[in-house]
XYZ file of C-alpha atoms in Angstrom:
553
model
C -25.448 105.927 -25.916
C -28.992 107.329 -26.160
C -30.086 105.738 -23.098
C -27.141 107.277 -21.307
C -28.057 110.512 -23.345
C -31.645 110.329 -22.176
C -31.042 109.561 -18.630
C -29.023 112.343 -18.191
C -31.401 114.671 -19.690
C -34.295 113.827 -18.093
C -32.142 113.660 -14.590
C -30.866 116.896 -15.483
C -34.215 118.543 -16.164
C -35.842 116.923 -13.195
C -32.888 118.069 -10.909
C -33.671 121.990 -12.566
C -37.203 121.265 -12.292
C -36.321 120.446 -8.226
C -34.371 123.155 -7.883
C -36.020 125.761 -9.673
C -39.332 125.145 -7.418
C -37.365 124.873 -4.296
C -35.253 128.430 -5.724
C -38.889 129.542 -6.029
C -40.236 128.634 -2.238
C -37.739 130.168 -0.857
C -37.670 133.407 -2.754
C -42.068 133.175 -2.236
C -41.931 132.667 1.566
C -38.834 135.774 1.660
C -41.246 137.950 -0.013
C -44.431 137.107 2.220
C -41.973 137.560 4.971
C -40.559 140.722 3.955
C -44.477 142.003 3.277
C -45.800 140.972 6.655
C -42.400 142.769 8.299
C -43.699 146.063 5.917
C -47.693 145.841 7.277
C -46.454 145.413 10.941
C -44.132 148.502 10.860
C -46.620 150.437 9.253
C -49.186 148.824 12.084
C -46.520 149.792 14.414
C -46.765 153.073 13.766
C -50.403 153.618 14.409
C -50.258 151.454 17.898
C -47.100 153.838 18.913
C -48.178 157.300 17.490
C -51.831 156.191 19.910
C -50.094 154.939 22.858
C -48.098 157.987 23.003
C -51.144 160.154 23.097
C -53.803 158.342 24.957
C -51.536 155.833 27.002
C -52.450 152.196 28.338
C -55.962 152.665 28.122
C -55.281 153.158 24.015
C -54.106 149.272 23.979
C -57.290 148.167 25.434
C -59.517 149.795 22.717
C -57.586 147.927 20.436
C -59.888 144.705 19.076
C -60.352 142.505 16.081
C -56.507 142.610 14.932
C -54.770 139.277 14.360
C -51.568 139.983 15.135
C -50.704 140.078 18.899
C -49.571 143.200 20.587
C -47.318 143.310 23.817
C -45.645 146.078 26.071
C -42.250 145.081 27.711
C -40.638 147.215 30.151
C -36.948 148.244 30.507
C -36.269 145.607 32.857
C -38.541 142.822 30.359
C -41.723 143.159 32.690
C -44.397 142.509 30.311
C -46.596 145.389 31.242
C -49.408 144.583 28.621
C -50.291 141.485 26.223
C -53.361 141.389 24.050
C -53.700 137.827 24.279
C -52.644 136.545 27.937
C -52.374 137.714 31.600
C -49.318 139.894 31.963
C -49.014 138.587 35.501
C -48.206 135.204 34.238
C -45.945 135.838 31.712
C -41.807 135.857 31.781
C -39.681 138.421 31.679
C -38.859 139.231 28.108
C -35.577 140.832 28.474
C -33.762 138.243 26.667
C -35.606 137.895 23.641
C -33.812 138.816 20.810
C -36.149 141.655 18.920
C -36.431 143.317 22.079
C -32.696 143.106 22.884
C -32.153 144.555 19.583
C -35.310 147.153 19.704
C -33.268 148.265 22.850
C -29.695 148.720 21.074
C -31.209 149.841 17.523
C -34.190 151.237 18.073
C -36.252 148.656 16.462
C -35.671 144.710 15.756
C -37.646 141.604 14.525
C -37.354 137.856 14.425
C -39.280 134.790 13.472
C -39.913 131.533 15.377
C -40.889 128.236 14.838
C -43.646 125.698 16.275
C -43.036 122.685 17.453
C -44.456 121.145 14.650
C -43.083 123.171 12.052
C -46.816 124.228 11.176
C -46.501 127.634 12.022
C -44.256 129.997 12.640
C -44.075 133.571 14.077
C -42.993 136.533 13.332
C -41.967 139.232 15.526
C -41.386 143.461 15.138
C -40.149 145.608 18.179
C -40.125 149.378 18.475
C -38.244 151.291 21.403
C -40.332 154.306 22.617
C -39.397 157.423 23.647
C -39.369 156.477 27.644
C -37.297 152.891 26.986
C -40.360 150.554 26.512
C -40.546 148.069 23.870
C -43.550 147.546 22.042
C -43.887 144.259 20.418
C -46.372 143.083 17.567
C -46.586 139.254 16.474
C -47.944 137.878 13.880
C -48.536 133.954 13.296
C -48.462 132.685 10.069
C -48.948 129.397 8.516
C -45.646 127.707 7.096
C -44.746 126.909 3.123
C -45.087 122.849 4.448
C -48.638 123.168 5.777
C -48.972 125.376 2.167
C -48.018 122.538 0.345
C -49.913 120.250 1.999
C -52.859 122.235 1.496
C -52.252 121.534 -2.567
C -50.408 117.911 -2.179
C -53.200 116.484 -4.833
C -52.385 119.427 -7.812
C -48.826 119.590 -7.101
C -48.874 115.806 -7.541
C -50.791 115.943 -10.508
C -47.985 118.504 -11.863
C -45.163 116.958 -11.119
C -46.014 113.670 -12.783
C -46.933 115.759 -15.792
C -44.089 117.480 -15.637
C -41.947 114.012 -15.237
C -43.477 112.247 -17.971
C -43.317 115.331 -20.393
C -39.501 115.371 -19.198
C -39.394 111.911 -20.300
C -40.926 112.706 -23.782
C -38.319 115.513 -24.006
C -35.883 114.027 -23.056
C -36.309 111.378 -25.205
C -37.123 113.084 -28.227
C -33.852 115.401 -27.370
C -31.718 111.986 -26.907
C -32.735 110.969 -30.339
C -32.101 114.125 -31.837
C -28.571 113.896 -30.450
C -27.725 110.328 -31.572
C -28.957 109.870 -35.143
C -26.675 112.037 -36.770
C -23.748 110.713 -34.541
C -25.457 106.986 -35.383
C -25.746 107.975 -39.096
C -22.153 108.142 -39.888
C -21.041 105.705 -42.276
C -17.844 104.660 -40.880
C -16.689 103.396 -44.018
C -16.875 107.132 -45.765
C -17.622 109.541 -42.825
C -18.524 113.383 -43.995
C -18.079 116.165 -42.068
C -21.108 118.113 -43.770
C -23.409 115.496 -42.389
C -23.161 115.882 -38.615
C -22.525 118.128 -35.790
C -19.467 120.652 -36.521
C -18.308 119.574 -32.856
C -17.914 116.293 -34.433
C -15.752 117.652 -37.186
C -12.291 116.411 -35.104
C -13.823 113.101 -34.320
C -14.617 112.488 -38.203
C -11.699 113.170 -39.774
C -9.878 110.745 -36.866
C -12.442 107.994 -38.265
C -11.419 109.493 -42.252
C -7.849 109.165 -41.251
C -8.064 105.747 -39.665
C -10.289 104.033 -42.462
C -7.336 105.217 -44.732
C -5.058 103.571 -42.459
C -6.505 100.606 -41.852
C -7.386 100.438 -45.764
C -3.970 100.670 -46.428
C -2.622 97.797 -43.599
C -5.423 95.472 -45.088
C -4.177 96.317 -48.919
C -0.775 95.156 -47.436
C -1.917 92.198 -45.381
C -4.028 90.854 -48.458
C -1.391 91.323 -50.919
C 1.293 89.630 -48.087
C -1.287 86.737 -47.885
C -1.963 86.372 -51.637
C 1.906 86.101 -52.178
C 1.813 83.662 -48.968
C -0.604 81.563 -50.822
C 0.476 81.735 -53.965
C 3.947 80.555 -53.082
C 2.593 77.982 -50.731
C -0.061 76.471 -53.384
C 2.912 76.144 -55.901
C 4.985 74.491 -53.673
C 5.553 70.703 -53.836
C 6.254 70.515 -50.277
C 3.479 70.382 -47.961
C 3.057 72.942 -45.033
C 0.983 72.529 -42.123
C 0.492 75.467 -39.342
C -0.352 74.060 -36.013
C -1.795 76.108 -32.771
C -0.473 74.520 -29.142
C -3.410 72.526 -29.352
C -2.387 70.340 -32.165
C -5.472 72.799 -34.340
C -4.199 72.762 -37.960
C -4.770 76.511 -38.302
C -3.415 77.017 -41.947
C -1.955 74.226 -44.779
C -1.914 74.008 -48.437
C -2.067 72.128 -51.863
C 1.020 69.985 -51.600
C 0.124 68.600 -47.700
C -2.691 67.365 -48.655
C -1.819 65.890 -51.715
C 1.423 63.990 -49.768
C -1.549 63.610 -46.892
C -3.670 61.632 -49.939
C -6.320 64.142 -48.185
C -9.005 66.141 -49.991
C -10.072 68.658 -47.162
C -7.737 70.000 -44.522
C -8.294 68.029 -40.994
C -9.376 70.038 -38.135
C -7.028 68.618 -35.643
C -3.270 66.571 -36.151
C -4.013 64.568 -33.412
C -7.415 62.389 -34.624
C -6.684 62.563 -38.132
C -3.181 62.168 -39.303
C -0.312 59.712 -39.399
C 1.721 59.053 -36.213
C 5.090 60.008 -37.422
C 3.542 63.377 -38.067
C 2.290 63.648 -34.720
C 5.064 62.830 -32.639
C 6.944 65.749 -34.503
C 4.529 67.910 -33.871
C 4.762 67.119 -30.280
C 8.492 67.522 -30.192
C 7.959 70.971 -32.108
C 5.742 72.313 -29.116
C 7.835 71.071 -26.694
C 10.545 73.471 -27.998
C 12.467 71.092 -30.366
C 13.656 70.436 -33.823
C 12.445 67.376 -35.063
C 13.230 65.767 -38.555
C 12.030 62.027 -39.492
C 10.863 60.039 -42.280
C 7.357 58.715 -43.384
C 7.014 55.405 -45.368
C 3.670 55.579 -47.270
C 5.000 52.829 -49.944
C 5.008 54.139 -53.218
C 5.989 57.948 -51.541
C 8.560 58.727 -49.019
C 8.230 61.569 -46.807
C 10.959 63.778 -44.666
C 8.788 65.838 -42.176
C 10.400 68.525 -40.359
C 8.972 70.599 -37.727
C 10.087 73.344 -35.473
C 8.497 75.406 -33.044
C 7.105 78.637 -33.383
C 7.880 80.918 -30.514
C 6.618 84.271 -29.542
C 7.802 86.472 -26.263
C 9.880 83.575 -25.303
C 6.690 81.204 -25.591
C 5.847 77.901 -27.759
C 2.738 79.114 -29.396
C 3.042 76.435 -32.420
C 4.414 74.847 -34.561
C 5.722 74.993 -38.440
C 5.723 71.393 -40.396
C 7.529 71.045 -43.697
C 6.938 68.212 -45.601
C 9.036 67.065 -48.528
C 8.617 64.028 -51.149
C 12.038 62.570 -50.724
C 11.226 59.653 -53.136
C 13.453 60.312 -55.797
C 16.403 61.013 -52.490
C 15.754 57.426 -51.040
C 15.793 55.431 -54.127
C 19.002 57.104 -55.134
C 20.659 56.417 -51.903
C 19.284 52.780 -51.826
C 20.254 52.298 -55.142
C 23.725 53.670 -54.414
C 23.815 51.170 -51.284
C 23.030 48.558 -53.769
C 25.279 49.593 -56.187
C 28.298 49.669 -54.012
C 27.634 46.153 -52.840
C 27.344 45.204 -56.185
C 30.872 46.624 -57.427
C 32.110 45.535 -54.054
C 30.997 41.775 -55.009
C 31.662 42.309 -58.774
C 35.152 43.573 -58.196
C 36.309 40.819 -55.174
C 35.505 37.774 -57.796
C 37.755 38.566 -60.427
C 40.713 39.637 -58.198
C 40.319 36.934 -55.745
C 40.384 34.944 -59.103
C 43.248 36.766 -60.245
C 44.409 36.679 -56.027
C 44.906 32.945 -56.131
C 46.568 32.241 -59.403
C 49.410 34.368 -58.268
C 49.159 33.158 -55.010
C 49.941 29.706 -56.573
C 52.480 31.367 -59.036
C 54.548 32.913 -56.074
C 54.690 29.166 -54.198
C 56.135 27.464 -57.594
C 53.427 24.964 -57.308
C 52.155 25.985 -61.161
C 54.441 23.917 -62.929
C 55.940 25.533 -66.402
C 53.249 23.987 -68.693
C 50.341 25.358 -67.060
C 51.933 29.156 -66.141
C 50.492 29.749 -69.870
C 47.623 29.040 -68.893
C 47.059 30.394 -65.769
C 48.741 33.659 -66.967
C 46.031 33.576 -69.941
C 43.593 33.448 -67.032
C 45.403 36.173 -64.996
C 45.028 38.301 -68.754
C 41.220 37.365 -68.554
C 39.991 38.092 -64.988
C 41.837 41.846 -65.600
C 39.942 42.212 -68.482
C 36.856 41.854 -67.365
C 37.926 44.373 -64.198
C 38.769 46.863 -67.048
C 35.284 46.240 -69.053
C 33.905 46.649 -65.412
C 35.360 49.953 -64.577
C 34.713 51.842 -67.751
C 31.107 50.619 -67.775
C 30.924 52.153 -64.210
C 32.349 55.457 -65.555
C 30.226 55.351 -68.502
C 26.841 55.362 -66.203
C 28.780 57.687 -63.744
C 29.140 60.603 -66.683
C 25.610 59.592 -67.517
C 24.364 59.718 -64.031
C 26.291 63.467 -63.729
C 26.457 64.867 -67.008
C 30.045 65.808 -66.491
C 30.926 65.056 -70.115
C 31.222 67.617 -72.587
C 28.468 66.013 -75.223
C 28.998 67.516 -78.404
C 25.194 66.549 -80.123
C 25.065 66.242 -83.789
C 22.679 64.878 -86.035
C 23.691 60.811 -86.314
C 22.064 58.637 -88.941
C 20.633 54.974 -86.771
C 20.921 53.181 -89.808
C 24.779 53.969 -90.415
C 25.591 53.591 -86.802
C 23.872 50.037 -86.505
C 25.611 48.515 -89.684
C 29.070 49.671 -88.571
C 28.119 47.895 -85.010
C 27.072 45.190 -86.233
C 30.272 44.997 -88.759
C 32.497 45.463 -85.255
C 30.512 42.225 -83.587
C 30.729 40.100 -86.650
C 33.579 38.293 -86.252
C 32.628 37.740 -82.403
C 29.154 36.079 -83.957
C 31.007 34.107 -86.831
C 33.005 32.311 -83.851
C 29.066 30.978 -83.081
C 27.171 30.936 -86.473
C 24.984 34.098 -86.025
C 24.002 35.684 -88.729
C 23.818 39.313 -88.122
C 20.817 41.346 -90.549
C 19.774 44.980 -90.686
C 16.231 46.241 -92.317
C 14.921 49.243 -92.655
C 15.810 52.731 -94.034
C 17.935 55.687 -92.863
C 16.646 57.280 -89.619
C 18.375 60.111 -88.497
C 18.128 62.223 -84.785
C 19.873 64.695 -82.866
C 21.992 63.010 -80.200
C 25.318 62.403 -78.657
C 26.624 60.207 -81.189
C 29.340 58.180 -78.726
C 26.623 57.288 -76.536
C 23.668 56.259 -79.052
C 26.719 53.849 -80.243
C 27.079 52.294 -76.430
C 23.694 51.906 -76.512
C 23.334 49.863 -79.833
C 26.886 47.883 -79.299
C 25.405 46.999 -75.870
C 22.118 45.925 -77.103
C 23.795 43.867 -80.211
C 26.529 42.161 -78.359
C 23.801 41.436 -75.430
C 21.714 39.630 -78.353
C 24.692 37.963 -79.565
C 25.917 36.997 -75.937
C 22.575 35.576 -75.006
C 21.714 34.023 -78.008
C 22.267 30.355 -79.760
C 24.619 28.692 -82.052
C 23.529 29.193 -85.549
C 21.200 32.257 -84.189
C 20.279 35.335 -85.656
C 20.446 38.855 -84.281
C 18.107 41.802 -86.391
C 18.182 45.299 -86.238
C 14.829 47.057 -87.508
C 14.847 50.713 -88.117
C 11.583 52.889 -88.838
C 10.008 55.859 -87.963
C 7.795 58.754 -89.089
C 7.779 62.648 -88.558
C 7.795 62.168 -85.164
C 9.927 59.615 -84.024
C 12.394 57.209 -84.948
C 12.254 53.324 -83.931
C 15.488 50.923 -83.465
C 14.847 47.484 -82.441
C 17.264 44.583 -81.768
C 15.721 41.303 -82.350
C 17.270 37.836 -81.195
C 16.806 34.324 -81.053
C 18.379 33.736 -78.038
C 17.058 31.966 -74.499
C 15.063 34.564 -73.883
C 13.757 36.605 -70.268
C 11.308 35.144 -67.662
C 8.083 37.340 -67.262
C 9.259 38.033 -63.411
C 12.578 39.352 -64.375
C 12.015 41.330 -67.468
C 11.161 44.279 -65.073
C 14.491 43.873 -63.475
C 16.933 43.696 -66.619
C 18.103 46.987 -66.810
C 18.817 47.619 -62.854
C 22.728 47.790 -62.160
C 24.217 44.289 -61.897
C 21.471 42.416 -62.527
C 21.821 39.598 -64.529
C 18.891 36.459 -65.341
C 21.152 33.962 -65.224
C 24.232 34.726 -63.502
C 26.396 31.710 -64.157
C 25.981 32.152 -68.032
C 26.677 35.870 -67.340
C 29.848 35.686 -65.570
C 30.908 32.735 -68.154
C 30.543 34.756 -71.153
C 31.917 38.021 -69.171
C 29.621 40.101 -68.490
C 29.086 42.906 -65.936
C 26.049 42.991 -65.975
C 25.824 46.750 -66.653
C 25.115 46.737 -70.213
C 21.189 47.740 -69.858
C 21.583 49.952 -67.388
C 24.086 51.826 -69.808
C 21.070 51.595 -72.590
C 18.515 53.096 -70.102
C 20.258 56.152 -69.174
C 21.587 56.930 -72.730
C 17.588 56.673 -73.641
C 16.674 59.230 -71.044
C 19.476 61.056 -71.641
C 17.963 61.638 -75.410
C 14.650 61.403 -74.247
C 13.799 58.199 -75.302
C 11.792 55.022 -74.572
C 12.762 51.956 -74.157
C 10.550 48.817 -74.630
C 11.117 44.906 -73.553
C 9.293 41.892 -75.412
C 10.826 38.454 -74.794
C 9.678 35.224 -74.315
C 12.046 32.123 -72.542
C 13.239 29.759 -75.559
C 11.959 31.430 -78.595
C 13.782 35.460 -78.178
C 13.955 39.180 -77.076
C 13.098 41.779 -78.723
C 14.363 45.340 -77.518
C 12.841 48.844 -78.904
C 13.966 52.142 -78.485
C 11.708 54.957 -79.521
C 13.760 58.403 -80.295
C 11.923 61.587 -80.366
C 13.301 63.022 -83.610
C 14.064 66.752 -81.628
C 15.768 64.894 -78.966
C 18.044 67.252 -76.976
C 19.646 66.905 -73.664
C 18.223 69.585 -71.742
């Protein structure tokens, strides 16, 4: 701005400068003319007032004047010149001052050289018998003037240019600083020009403006981040060029990254990738990422702007917990599919037999005592699956109370004696009163199953403990056996659905193999934890450690 400020100053003042001088010239050489028109008339007058008295012979006396003195007749015979032969001179009818002496009584006119050197000026007079008397008067021309005084008008105008340029570059300064002193942040009218005064408050009123979209952008983005950095899902913003232009926390945690990539395409997984592609190309895309322990759903979708694909918008979400639910429930309906199809093909065949009459009368006892069996077990089968099913959903209405573990395990164990008298196992409690808050119905499924698991399981003339203990804090149960006992490799597996070590002894003592698994969820369901010690031949030894606030929340 100040060189634009400063050019046009100094052009400005130059073009004055220019103009004034030529303004100047011109008015100059008007004057000079306008005096030298003045000294001829008045020289006129003389020449006339003597030619009128004395005649030709008064134009011959006439020496030493500069200008040139001539005598035309009516008819533009030059009848006397004071500088050539009359003889050989043209008629000078047509010349304008004497055309015009002739009509007005008087007339002038100026001509140029050839070179434009000099040029001449002319005065006519009619006289009283109809000749024209003409003076001229050569003068020297404003060009050959300035010629004459080239070097000091030189020296002039370049001192005149370069004090323009000092001027006008002082002047350009002067203009700019207060405009360039303005603090845009707070401008103040009081500090500049009072032209600027409209201009300032525009800037006052769009710093307030833009102050207030930046309070609202900041406080959109800090909500933005805030939800996004709480989120357990990961996020990832991606440009058409696969640029990861914005992600937070919870992506790069499910990434296992520490610092956001730069682009999707050299640094992350494929599966992410290809729906990122499929995004850009103007499509949904939803798929699943195996990382081992994790399990990933991605989902992406395009982001589109005046009709365009300008990015895309990845969700991530830790579908872990989803997957091993749904395999589990694959599992699990094999399981009851398998579990149920024994006992009724079992149950299938006997009457099969039955309805041929090839069971003869003595045996229908016994085939009808197996018949009473197999359905047995399908009933102990079904209620254990709707016991884990309330578990699993909570649908129950579970009244909690406070229940004392030491009462509840003797009257257990007093149910399962006669069941462990049939093999000689001597049943024994120890400990003292331990009392929680619970769901008394299911802390007794939990310690019938462990019990008649440890009598099941366990050898003739065996013994089966519960130990009871605890502090302030807790309260410990543990059921102690003699039995055969858990490999190492298994005892991980023991309290899956179905499950069973040895599944021959299992289905010949009648088990469904659900028993655990209904000890599990009752201890998460009171917050529990549930500990495994065992050792093939010698015994198991299950613990369950009760928080003594436990609560199903």
């Amino acid at each position: 701005m100040t060189g634009k400020i400063f050019r046009s100053c100094f052009l400005v003042g130059l073009a004055m400068m220019v103009l004034c001088t030529a303004l100047f010239l011109v008015v100059m050489t008007n004057k000079h003319e306008q005096t030298v028109y003045a000294e001829m008339r008045q020289e006129m007058c003389y020449v006339r007032h003597g030619l009128e008295q004395s005649g030709k012979e008064y134009l011959t006396t006439l020496t030493g004047t500069q200008e040139r003195l001539t005598w035309v007749a009516k008819d533009g015979t030059v009848l006397y010149d004071s500088v050539a032969d009359p003889a050989t001179m043209e008629n000078h009818a047509d010349r304008a001052e004497i055309r015009q002496a002739e009509e007005e009584g008087s007339g002038q006119s100026k001509h140029l050289s050839d070179t434009l050197l000099q040029k001449t000026l002319y005065y006519a007079v009619r006289l009283d018998d109809g000749t024209v008397l003409r003076l001229a008067s050569v003068q020297t021309t404003m060009g050959v003037i300035l010629l004459g005084v080239l070097q000091p008008v030189l020296v002039i105008l370049i001192l005149a240019i370069v004090i323009s340029v000092l001027m006008a570059s002082r002047l350009a300064r002067q203009i700019t600083k207060p405009i360039n002193s303005i603090d845009l942040e707070d401008p103040r009218a009081d500090e500049t020009y009072g032209e600027l005064f409209p201009l300032v408050s525009r800037l006052r009123e769009q710093n307030r403006t833009i102050h207030q979209q930046m309070e609202a952008l900041q406080r959109r983005q800090r909500e933005f981040t805030a939800l996004a950095e709480n989120m357990n899902e990961g996020v990832l913003l991606l440009d058409g060029q696969y640029h990861i232009l914005s992600s937070n926390q919870g992506a790069m945690a499910l990434l296992g990254q520490e610092e956001k990539p730069e682009d999707l395409q050299e640094d992350c997984r494929r599966e992410i990738r290809v729906a990122a592609g499929r995004a850009l190309a103007g499509h949904h895309a939803q798929s699943l990422m195996d990382l081992g322990e994790q399990v990933i759903e991605i989902l992406a979708n395009p982001v589109i702007a005046n009709g365009q694909v300008t990015g895309a918008v990845i969700l991530m979400v830790d579908v872990t917990e989803r997957e091993q639910r749904e395999s589990l429930r694959r599992e699990f309906s094999a399981n009851v599919s398998h579990e149920l199809k024994t006992p009724l093909t079992s149950i299938s065949g006997f009457a099969e037999l039955m309805k041929e009459g090839l069971v003869d009368p003595e045996t229908m006892q016994e085939f009808a005592g197996d018949i009473y069996k197999e359905c047995q077990q399908l009933i102990a089968l079904v209620e254990d699956i709707m016991k884990l099913s309330r578990l699993d959903e909570g649908s129950e209405d579970l009244e909690q109370e406070d229940v004392d573990l030491y009462g509840l395990a003797r009257k257990v164990l007093s149910d399962l004696r006669p069941i462990a008298d049939q093999r000689g196992i001597a049943l024994h409690i120890e400990g003292k009163g331990q009392k929680i808050h619970g769901v008394w119905r299911i802390l007794h499924e939990m310690v019938y199953n462990l019990c008649e698991n440890a009598i099941k399981y366990n050898k003739d003339q065996g013994s089966v403990t519960v130990k009871l203990s605890g502090d302030e804090k807790q309260a410990v149960l543990s059921v102690q056996d003699t039995g055969i006992g858990i490999p190492k490799a298994q005892q991980e597996r023991v309290f899956e659905r179905f499950y069973r070590v040895d599944k021959s002894h299992s289905r010949k003592i009648g088990g469904t193999g659900l028993g655990l698994s209904i000890v599990k969820h009752g201890a998460q369901f009171h917050h529990a934890r549930v500990s495994l010690d065992s050792e093939p031949g010698v015994g198991t030894t299950i613990t369950i450690y009760f928080p003594k606030e436990a609560s199903n929340t």
